[in-house]
XYZ file of C-alpha atoms in Angstrom:
571
model
C 26.180 -15.637 5.763
C 24.603 -12.694 7.671
C 22.833 -11.977 10.954
C 20.734 -8.955 11.826
C 21.931 -7.131 14.953
C 21.143 -3.898 16.784
C 23.431 -1.571 18.706
C 22.699 -1.664 22.407
C 23.243 2.080 22.832
C 21.093 3.494 19.996
C 19.101 0.531 18.651
C 20.420 1.017 15.104
C 20.284 -2.095 12.918
C 23.371 -3.580 11.290
C 24.352 -6.902 9.710
C 27.133 -9.252 10.700
C 28.271 -10.516 7.290
C 30.638 -13.400 6.624
C 30.919 -12.990 2.830
C 33.719 -10.949 1.262
C 34.848 -9.726 -2.149
C 33.131 -11.168 -5.192
C 30.997 -13.486 -3.057
C 29.473 -10.479 -1.335
C 28.850 -8.664 -4.624
C 27.148 -11.763 -6.045
C 24.685 -12.035 -3.136
C 21.633 -10.157 -4.402
C 20.280 -9.296 -0.973
C 23.576 -8.093 0.542
C 25.029 -6.379 -2.520
C 25.025 -2.571 -2.380
C 26.979 -1.995 -5.619
C 28.510 1.487 -5.447
C 26.901 2.274 -2.065
C 29.433 0.343 0.034
C 31.126 2.799 2.380
C 34.877 3.381 2.465
C 35.265 1.313 5.650
C 33.146 -1.526 4.204
C 35.247 -1.594 1.043
C 38.407 -2.062 3.096
C 36.910 -4.503 5.599
C 35.191 -6.713 3.016
C 38.004 -6.621 0.419
C 35.992 -4.746 -2.189
C 38.597 -2.184 -3.206
C 39.073 -2.263 -6.961
C 36.040 -4.507 -7.493
C 33.662 -1.546 -7.799
C 34.118 2.060 -9.042
C 35.700 4.507 -6.621
C 32.704 6.835 -6.155
C 30.451 6.121 -3.177
C 26.789 6.688 -4.070
C 23.562 6.879 -2.109
C 20.615 4.605 -2.830
C 18.710 7.581 -4.271
C 21.547 8.309 -6.700
C 21.590 4.681 -7.809
C 17.824 4.812 -8.446
C 18.269 7.767 -10.825
C 20.826 5.808 -12.865
C 18.869 2.560 -13.145
C 15.623 4.372 -13.970
C 17.392 6.053 -16.870
C 18.540 2.630 -18.058
C 15.009 1.283 -17.684
C 13.569 4.059 -19.865
C 15.821 3.043 -22.749
C 14.137 -0.359 -23.064
C 11.689 -0.485 -25.958
C 9.224 -3.227 -24.973
C 7.622 -4.499 -21.787
C 9.478 -7.807 -22.147
C 12.801 -5.951 -22.322
C 11.777 -3.851 -19.320
C 10.828 -6.978 -17.399
C 14.167 -8.595 -18.205
C 15.962 -5.446 -17.057
C 14.046 -5.406 -13.757
C 14.667 -9.120 -13.238
C 18.398 -8.682 -13.780
C 18.422 -5.806 -11.312
C 16.502 -7.981 -8.812
C 19.109 -10.703 -9.241
C 21.921 -8.217 -8.674
C 20.746 -5.826 -5.960
C 17.410 -6.475 -4.251
C 17.361 -3.291 -2.191
C 17.871 -1.139 -5.274
C 15.268 -3.146 -7.202
C 12.580 -2.636 -4.561
C 13.365 1.043 -4.095
C 13.107 1.597 -7.869
C 9.798 -0.288 -7.987
C 8.416 1.675 -5.045
C 9.236 5.013 -6.630
C 7.656 4.045 -9.975
C 4.933 1.718 -8.738
C 2.123 2.488 -11.177
C 4.491 2.347 -14.135
C 6.389 -0.803 -13.198
C 3.937 -3.186 -11.499
C 2.207 -4.053 -14.823
C 5.664 -4.725 -16.281
C 7.033 -6.961 -13.533
C 3.679 -8.456 -12.496
C 0.439 -8.782 -14.457
C -0.121 -8.605 -17.354
C 3.474 -8.767 -18.712
C 4.424 -11.680 -16.467
C 2.276 -13.959 -18.645
C 4.473 -13.257 -21.667
C 7.598 -13.692 -19.533
C 6.441 -17.136 -18.405
C 5.916 -18.196 -22.018
C 9.445 -17.078 -22.895
C 11.075 -18.503 -19.748
C 13.061 -21.237 -21.481
C 14.476 -18.955 -24.171
C 15.294 -16.079 -21.803
C 16.513 -18.046 -18.760
C 19.495 -16.355 -17.117
C 19.828 -16.968 -13.401
C 17.868 -19.354 -11.151
C 15.842 -17.989 -8.250
C 13.787 -20.068 -5.804
C 13.459 -23.855 -5.756
C 12.726 -26.291 -8.571
C 11.366 -29.594 -7.207
C 10.514 -32.245 -9.786
C 8.557 -35.457 -9.344
C 11.642 -37.712 -9.819
C 13.145 -35.892 -6.793
C 10.306 -36.869 -4.475
C 12.617 -38.731 -2.090
C 15.019 -35.771 -1.970
C 12.637 -32.969 -0.985
C 14.041 -32.719 2.551
C 17.555 -32.310 1.157
C 16.421 -29.726 -1.396
C 14.742 -27.596 1.272
C 17.826 -27.894 3.463
C 19.858 -26.292 0.657
C 18.272 -22.968 1.666
C 20.798 -21.186 3.947
C 19.723 -20.732 7.560
C 20.089 -16.970 7.162
C 16.976 -17.136 4.968
C 14.415 -17.596 7.736
C 11.442 -18.334 5.502
C 7.992 -17.322 6.748
C 6.089 -17.315 3.421
C 6.249 -19.689 0.448
C 4.533 -19.249 -2.915
C 4.264 -22.555 -4.777
C 2.866 -23.410 -8.209
C 2.642 -26.528 -10.348
C 2.120 -24.266 -13.401
C -0.957 -26.010 -14.739
C -3.183 -22.938 -14.973
C -0.947 -19.906 -15.404
C -3.152 -16.806 -15.713
C -5.251 -17.441 -18.819
C -2.498 -19.194 -20.783
C -2.676 -22.626 -19.176
C 0.022 -25.245 -18.650
C 3.484 -23.651 -18.747
C 5.583 -26.339 -17.079
C 8.634 -25.278 -15.148
C 8.299 -21.680 -16.382
C 5.659 -21.136 -13.724
C 8.447 -20.311 -11.269
C 8.247 -16.764 -12.688
C 4.741 -16.411 -11.258
C 5.907 -17.461 -7.782
C 8.810 -15.015 -7.979
C 6.586 -12.126 -9.089
C 3.974 -12.845 -6.417
C 6.544 -12.822 -3.632
C 8.105 -9.643 -4.972
C 4.640 -8.105 -4.550
C 4.560 -9.330 -0.936
C 7.732 -7.337 -0.338
C 6.783 -4.335 -2.448
C 3.238 -3.947 -1.121
C 3.503 -5.163 2.472
C 7.189 -5.043 3.322
C 7.940 -8.764 3.593
C 11.671 -9.171 4.149
C 13.212 -10.532 0.907
C 15.027 -13.301 2.806
C 11.796 -14.515 4.412
C 10.022 -15.475 1.189
C 10.646 -18.517 -1.008
C 9.298 -19.151 -4.546
C 8.878 -22.804 -5.515
C 7.763 -24.627 -8.649
C 6.632 -28.241 -8.369
C 7.592 -29.804 -11.688
C 5.093 -32.621 -12.127
C 5.505 -32.714 -15.894
C 3.554 -30.828 -18.549
C 0.878 -31.569 -21.121
C 2.012 -28.636 -23.230
C 3.247 -30.359 -26.394
C 5.155 -27.290 -27.565
C 7.207 -27.338 -24.377
C 7.860 -31.083 -24.551
C 9.123 -30.664 -28.110
C 11.165 -27.541 -27.351
C 14.884 -28.459 -27.178
C 15.410 -25.519 -24.775
C 12.740 -26.672 -22.294
C 14.217 -26.757 -18.782
C 11.626 -28.939 -17.061
C 10.980 -32.648 -16.610
C 10.028 -33.997 -20.048
C 7.024 -36.041 -19.059
C 3.261 -35.751 -19.211
C 1.661 -34.451 -16.030
C 1.268 -37.009 -13.307
C -2.241 -37.402 -11.939
C -4.229 -39.170 -9.270
C -2.524 -40.931 -6.402
C 0.980 -40.199 -7.719
C 0.241 -36.484 -7.743
C -1.414 -36.497 -4.326
C 1.495 -38.404 -2.788
C 3.980 -35.926 -4.255
C 2.044 -32.914 -2.934
C 1.802 -34.551 0.468
C 5.547 -35.265 0.498
C 6.224 -31.631 -0.377
C 3.890 -30.194 2.271
C 5.239 -32.554 4.944
C 8.853 -31.661 4.145
C 8.055 -27.945 4.047
C 6.358 -28.020 7.448
C 9.262 -29.982 8.869
C 11.780 -27.381 7.618
C 9.587 -24.355 8.416
C 6.955 -25.387 11.016
C 5.118 -22.048 11.052
C 5.252 -21.324 7.316
C 2.449 -19.518 5.480
C 1.846 -21.478 2.251
C 0.437 -19.627 -0.761
C -0.824 -21.847 -3.635
C -0.702 -20.224 -7.075
C -2.052 -21.185 -10.515
C -2.899 -24.816 -9.839
C -5.320 -26.508 -12.240
C -9.063 -26.930 -12.002
C -8.771 -30.501 -10.748
C -6.211 -29.768 -8.040
C -6.427 -26.150 -6.820
C -9.457 -26.520 -4.576
C -8.592 -30.075 -3.611
C -5.134 -29.075 -2.381
C -6.487 -26.136 -0.409
C -9.306 -28.156 1.164
C -6.869 -30.942 1.970
C -4.525 -28.789 4.084
C -6.494 -25.720 5.194
C -7.410 -27.266 8.543
C -3.879 -28.487 9.188
C -1.747 -25.410 8.509
C -1.803 -21.748 7.538
C -2.469 -21.907 3.810
C -4.137 -19.775 1.150
C -4.959 -19.963 -2.571
C -4.756 -16.548 -4.190
C -6.521 -17.499 -7.434
C -9.516 -18.557 -5.383
C -9.540 -16.684 -2.083
C -7.597 -13.579 -3.059
C -9.642 -13.090 -6.228
C -12.844 -13.590 -4.258
C -11.927 -11.111 -1.531
C -10.923 -8.284 -3.878
C -13.954 -8.905 -6.104
C -16.402 -8.788 -3.204
C -14.629 -5.662 -1.963
C -15.229 -3.982 -5.345
C -18.850 -5.157 -5.370
C -19.442 -3.690 -1.913
C -18.013 -0.395 -3.153
C -20.303 -0.550 -6.191
C -23.360 -1.149 -4.025
C -22.602 2.067 -2.139
C -22.815 3.881 -5.478
C -26.054 2.364 -6.741
C -27.647 2.421 -3.296
C -28.622 -1.246 -3.105
C -27.890 -4.086 -0.694
C -26.093 -7.359 -1.260
C -29.265 -9.251 -0.385
C -31.049 -7.586 -3.339
C -28.597 -8.729 -6.034
C -28.983 -11.293 -8.776
C -25.545 -12.556 -9.744
C -24.303 -14.286 -12.897
C -20.754 -15.660 -12.944
C -19.488 -16.694 -16.369
C -16.734 -19.201 -15.597
C -17.498 -21.779 -12.913
C -13.977 -23.022 -12.283
C -12.134 -22.721 -9.003
C -11.870 -18.915 -9.165
C -15.498 -18.369 -10.185
C -16.834 -20.738 -7.554
C -14.693 -19.202 -4.835
C -16.021 -15.747 -5.776
C -19.480 -17.271 -5.557
C -18.673 -18.628 -2.089
C -17.684 -15.166 -0.858
C -20.753 -13.512 -2.436
C -22.922 -16.206 -0.868
C -21.406 -15.469 2.549
C -21.993 -11.726 2.035
C -25.625 -12.307 1.076
C -26.182 -14.464 4.139
C -24.516 -11.817 6.325
C -27.000 -9.342 4.813
C -29.955 -11.376 6.036
C -30.695 -14.072 3.440
C -30.820 -17.762 4.169
C -28.408 -19.924 2.194
C -31.328 -21.242 0.125
C -32.505 -17.713 -0.698
C -28.988 -16.604 -1.621
C -28.364 -19.616 -3.870
C -31.617 -18.897 -5.717
C -30.086 -15.572 -6.804
C -26.783 -17.007 -8.073
C -26.272 -18.454 -11.551
C -22.940 -19.940 -12.595
C -22.032 -20.833 -16.169
C -19.407 -23.399 -17.101
C -18.084 -24.478 -20.493
C -21.158 -26.695 -20.820
C -23.619 -23.957 -19.932
C -25.389 -22.898 -16.742
C -24.909 -25.280 -13.837
C -28.101 -27.223 -13.129
C -29.059 -30.392 -11.328
C -29.526 -32.447 -14.510
C -25.846 -32.053 -15.393
C -23.471 -34.972 -15.012
C -19.872 -34.732 -13.812
C -20.137 -31.516 -11.820
C -17.163 -30.827 -9.564
C -17.905 -31.171 -5.863
C -17.451 -27.428 -5.353
C -19.938 -26.633 -8.159
C -22.825 -28.783 -6.964
C -24.463 -26.381 -4.532
C -24.710 -23.794 -7.339
C -26.598 -26.138 -9.669
C -30.059 -24.679 -10.268
C -33.078 -27.017 -9.980
C -34.821 -27.947 -13.225
C -38.026 -26.135 -12.294
C -36.120 -22.825 -12.137
C -35.336 -22.767 -15.866
C -38.056 -25.007 -17.331
C -40.202 -22.086 -18.427
C -37.354 -19.847 -19.575
C -37.352 -18.275 -22.999
C -34.627 -20.266 -24.728
C -33.998 -23.026 -27.281
C -35.028 -26.267 -25.566
C -32.560 -29.146 -25.628
C -29.559 -26.846 -26.001
C -27.044 -25.806 -23.327
C -28.188 -22.820 -21.282
C -25.727 -20.141 -22.402
C -24.858 -16.686 -21.072
C -27.402 -14.971 -23.325
C -30.178 -17.214 -22.017
C -29.242 -16.584 -18.390
C -29.033 -12.795 -18.707
C -32.265 -12.670 -20.707
C -34.220 -14.646 -18.138
C -32.547 -13.859 -14.814
C -32.100 -10.107 -15.406
C -28.966 -9.915 -13.229
C -27.635 -6.854 -11.450
C -24.082 -8.250 -11.271
C -22.178 -9.990 -14.089
C -18.700 -11.413 -13.411
C -16.373 -13.023 -15.940
C -13.788 -15.643 -14.998
C -14.097 -17.662 -18.198
C -10.997 -16.545 -20.171
C -13.382 -16.368 -23.171
C -12.413 -13.258 -25.132
C -15.419 -11.038 -25.897
C -17.954 -13.252 -24.084
C -19.777 -10.137 -22.820
C -21.187 -9.042 -26.171
C -22.898 -5.738 -26.958
C -26.262 -7.502 -27.129
C -25.842 -9.137 -23.731
C -24.577 -5.976 -22.035
C -27.346 -3.783 -23.462
C -29.895 -6.383 -22.418
C -28.570 -6.260 -18.861
C -28.506 -2.453 -18.805
C -32.124 -2.297 -20.030
C -33.411 -3.688 -16.738
C -30.673 -2.470 -14.360
C -29.987 1.237 -13.816
C -26.335 0.810 -12.689
C -25.187 -2.692 -13.689
C -22.047 -4.047 -12.045
C -19.952 -5.811 -14.698
C -16.517 -7.219 -13.932
C -14.604 -8.887 -16.827
C -11.875 -10.410 -14.655
C -10.082 -12.869 -16.926
C -6.333 -12.464 -17.368
C -4.324 -11.651 -19.390
C -5.844 -8.713 -21.279
C -6.204 -10.812 -24.437
C -8.635 -13.123 -22.588
C -10.843 -10.358 -21.167
C -14.615 -10.908 -21.558
C -15.143 -7.286 -22.648
C -13.166 -4.085 -22.993
C -14.096 -1.404 -20.441
C -14.482 1.198 -23.208
C -17.120 -0.961 -24.869
C -18.976 -1.598 -21.620
C -19.132 2.136 -20.942
C -20.310 2.948 -24.475
C -22.920 0.164 -24.559
C -24.414 1.274 -21.209
C -24.089 5.017 -21.940
C -21.733 5.432 -19.007
C -23.972 3.759 -16.417
C -21.909 0.619 -15.847
C -19.870 0.097 -12.685
C -16.843 -1.727 -14.019
C -13.711 -3.337 -12.649
C -11.310 -5.588 -14.522
C -8.781 -8.311 -13.866
C -6.053 -6.662 -15.961
C -4.938 -3.022 -15.900
C -6.677 -0.705 -18.369
C -6.197 2.974 -19.126
C -8.866 5.520 -18.221
C -11.773 5.659 -20.665
C -13.080 8.929 -22.128
C -16.753 8.899 -23.049
C -19.247 11.696 -23.653
C -16.992 14.326 -22.103
C -16.220 12.305 -18.968
C -13.211 10.344 -17.796
C -13.875 6.885 -16.330
C -10.972 5.461 -14.279
C -10.939 1.672 -14.585
C -10.245 -0.118 -11.304
C -8.299 -3.361 -11.466
C -9.416 -6.194 -9.199
C -5.769 -6.733 -8.443
C -5.183 -9.461 -5.873
C -2.188 -7.420 -4.725
C -4.698 -5.410 -2.705
C -5.319 -8.563 -0.651
C -2.599 -11.204 -0.519
C 0.385 -9.114 0.698
C -1.557 -7.558 3.571
C -3.250 -10.844 4.400
C 0.121 -12.586 4.580
C 1.559 -9.789 6.709
C -1.368 -10.044 9.112
C -0.980 -13.812 9.325
C 2.748 -13.617 10.115
C 2.412 -10.679 12.511
C -0.404 -12.348 14.462
C 1.161 -15.842 14.364
C -2.100 -17.176 12.950
C -2.321 -20.924 12.443
C -5.086 -20.863 9.829
C -6.633 -18.632 7.173
C -10.422 -18.702 7.594
C -13.403 -17.209 5.751
C -13.889 -14.530 8.391
C -10.401 -13.171 7.662
C -11.209 -12.955 3.941
C -14.481 -11.132 4.625
C -12.521 -8.657 6.746
C -10.160 -8.093 3.798
C -13.093 -7.432 1.441
C -14.537 -4.845 3.821
C -11.210 -3.018 3.993
C -11.031 -2.954 0.179
C -14.501 -1.396 -0.048
C -13.632 1.162 2.639
C -10.438 2.144 0.792
C -12.073 2.386 -2.649
C -11.487 5.664 -4.456
C -15.168 5.893 -5.315
C -15.889 6.687 -1.671
C -14.198 10.057 -2.268
C -15.777 10.742 -5.656
C -18.515 8.698 -7.433
C -16.640 9.208 -10.715
C -13.544 7.383 -9.487
C -12.551 3.701 -9.325
C -14.258 0.920 -7.361
C -10.802 -0.091 -6.097
C -8.089 1.697 -4.154
C -5.140 3.207 -5.989
C -1.887 1.276 -6.208
C -0.173 4.443 -5.011
C -1.739 3.731 -1.612
C -0.966 0.004 -1.606
C 1.222 0.141 1.522
C -1.543 1.876 3.476
C -4.141 -0.605 2.209
C -1.855 -3.546 3.019
C -1.347 -2.229 6.543
C -5.103 -1.954 7.092
C -5.610 -5.432 5.600
C -2.881 -6.794 7.884
C -4.489 -5.295 10.963
C -7.986 -6.516 10.014
C -6.564 -9.992 9.291
C -4.668 -10.172 12.584
C -7.598 -8.868 14.608
C -10.042 -11.289 12.979
C -7.608 -14.188 13.423
C -7.578 -13.496 17.147
C -11.343 -12.978 17.365
C -11.935 -16.324 15.660
C -9.434 -18.194 17.820
C -6.742 -19.005 15.242
C -4.115 -16.634 16.664
C -2.865 -15.906 20.211
C -4.365 -12.939 22.026
C -2.573 -9.586 21.720
C -3.454 -6.025 22.549
C -4.141 -3.641 19.663
C -0.783 -2.001 20.328
C 0.988 -5.359 20.162
C -0.697 -6.089 16.810
C 0.462 -2.753 15.404
C 3.971 -3.225 16.805
C 4.240 -6.712 15.278
C 3.044 -5.500 11.892
C 5.615 -2.683 11.896
C 8.352 -5.092 13.014
C 7.633 -7.333 10.029
C 7.737 -4.531 7.436
C 11.174 -4.313 5.812
C 12.399 -0.859 4.801
C 14.225 -0.481 1.484
C 17.430 1.093 2.753
C 21.035 0.034 3.107
C 22.339 -0.869 6.576
C 25.874 -0.950 7.927
C 27.883 -4.191 7.667
C 30.484 -5.546 10.072
C 32.601 -8.650 9.708
C 30.857 -11.723 11.067
C 31.875 -15.315 11.633
C 31.745 -17.857 8.839
């Protein structure tokens, strides 16, 4: 279909392209629309198939941005961007780059949650791979349907069981994989032909979807247990056979499977779970930035995490590692960490704790003398009242869980409380930033999981930083690919968190955000990529390179959104 080449005399890149006419215009990566040159129009039989005027990429961006502005809702804007993506990928990414702050919330979170829910009604053109359980014996063939020109280095896969805060969305979860990989390209320059979105359709327990005549997935309840494990193993084996050095990103898997899948393969291949590891890295990065503001150390914190699922526990794992790195023993660090699940605070008298929750279960003697109602679950109010935390993190998807009473209680014993309501989408947020600021009289250090507008309070403007995983996963993936890393380890994630804290806006002004600005996402991703690659080498999971070789490899793997010259290639 196409091959990348370079001129021997000047090093300029060009593509040898075998497609012509309508076929070329229908290829979203190769299509240039009205930017095909006169010679290309003749050579590739495009005369008459496009308007006569030859435009630059910048001129095309002006036109499509004007079209974008005419859309009246975020769903309409998302559909417009998706259609542009399906038509002309270079133009899509250039438009997104030039209007990053405006468009990322529309194409990515939080709007993507609504798009997933409307996937079956609004379906237009397939992108990525759909692999269903009845096709288990055909996975090799399905992967081989990807043209060789698409030399895949990164895959984002979901089984759609835990999409954002909206749960089981069946086959519609492919939208999440698509959006994530678009962020890899937008934020870190991943070549669009080197990424592959996949949805594993293992059925759905969403009754509305099963009863929807427009549902496009396998109409079956979710498979579980050995059947599920065998299917995942068949997928991973086939993927590694087709792409031996692939970087596998797991996205929005359920509570019972997310951690299990990651733990099952993390010592066999280069794999990463963004909901767990990406969320943890960006959260710890924001915490480290907050500690610079309030002048305390990680070892001095008392942490409450409301939501002890895979994301909450992975955040806890990273905080635990940071506390230990700051001088505490594991036992001392665990004594300062309190996790709350749907059944209350984790403690050793609880039955049916997940294996990844057990080390965070507090001994009975810790809470025996607490001020609370005996015989009842130990709820968030009880924990905050008795523990007097300095850090409160929400991953519960329980709207309004951080009440005025709880927040004021926390602020009464903590001069600059760190409170992060991280649940997505916005409708599931534990507290609104404006309320947190009002209830603490502007003392809170806040970051959120969804984007929020600046808050005005008492004559001041409070920018609200979003703990956006896009600050981590694109750069991490770029560093992995550039360094040829064979694993993603904890040390690499700690390195990412440190970069986030170093890039935080609050380092320039204590009135700014605990996170970097999205306008600097390429710079942050580059620094993350370098830190990832360097740490991968230092920990023995990547071949040795000089610093210059690391930088050269990172640059070589960053695609530029520009049109290149085409010449006729062989079929």
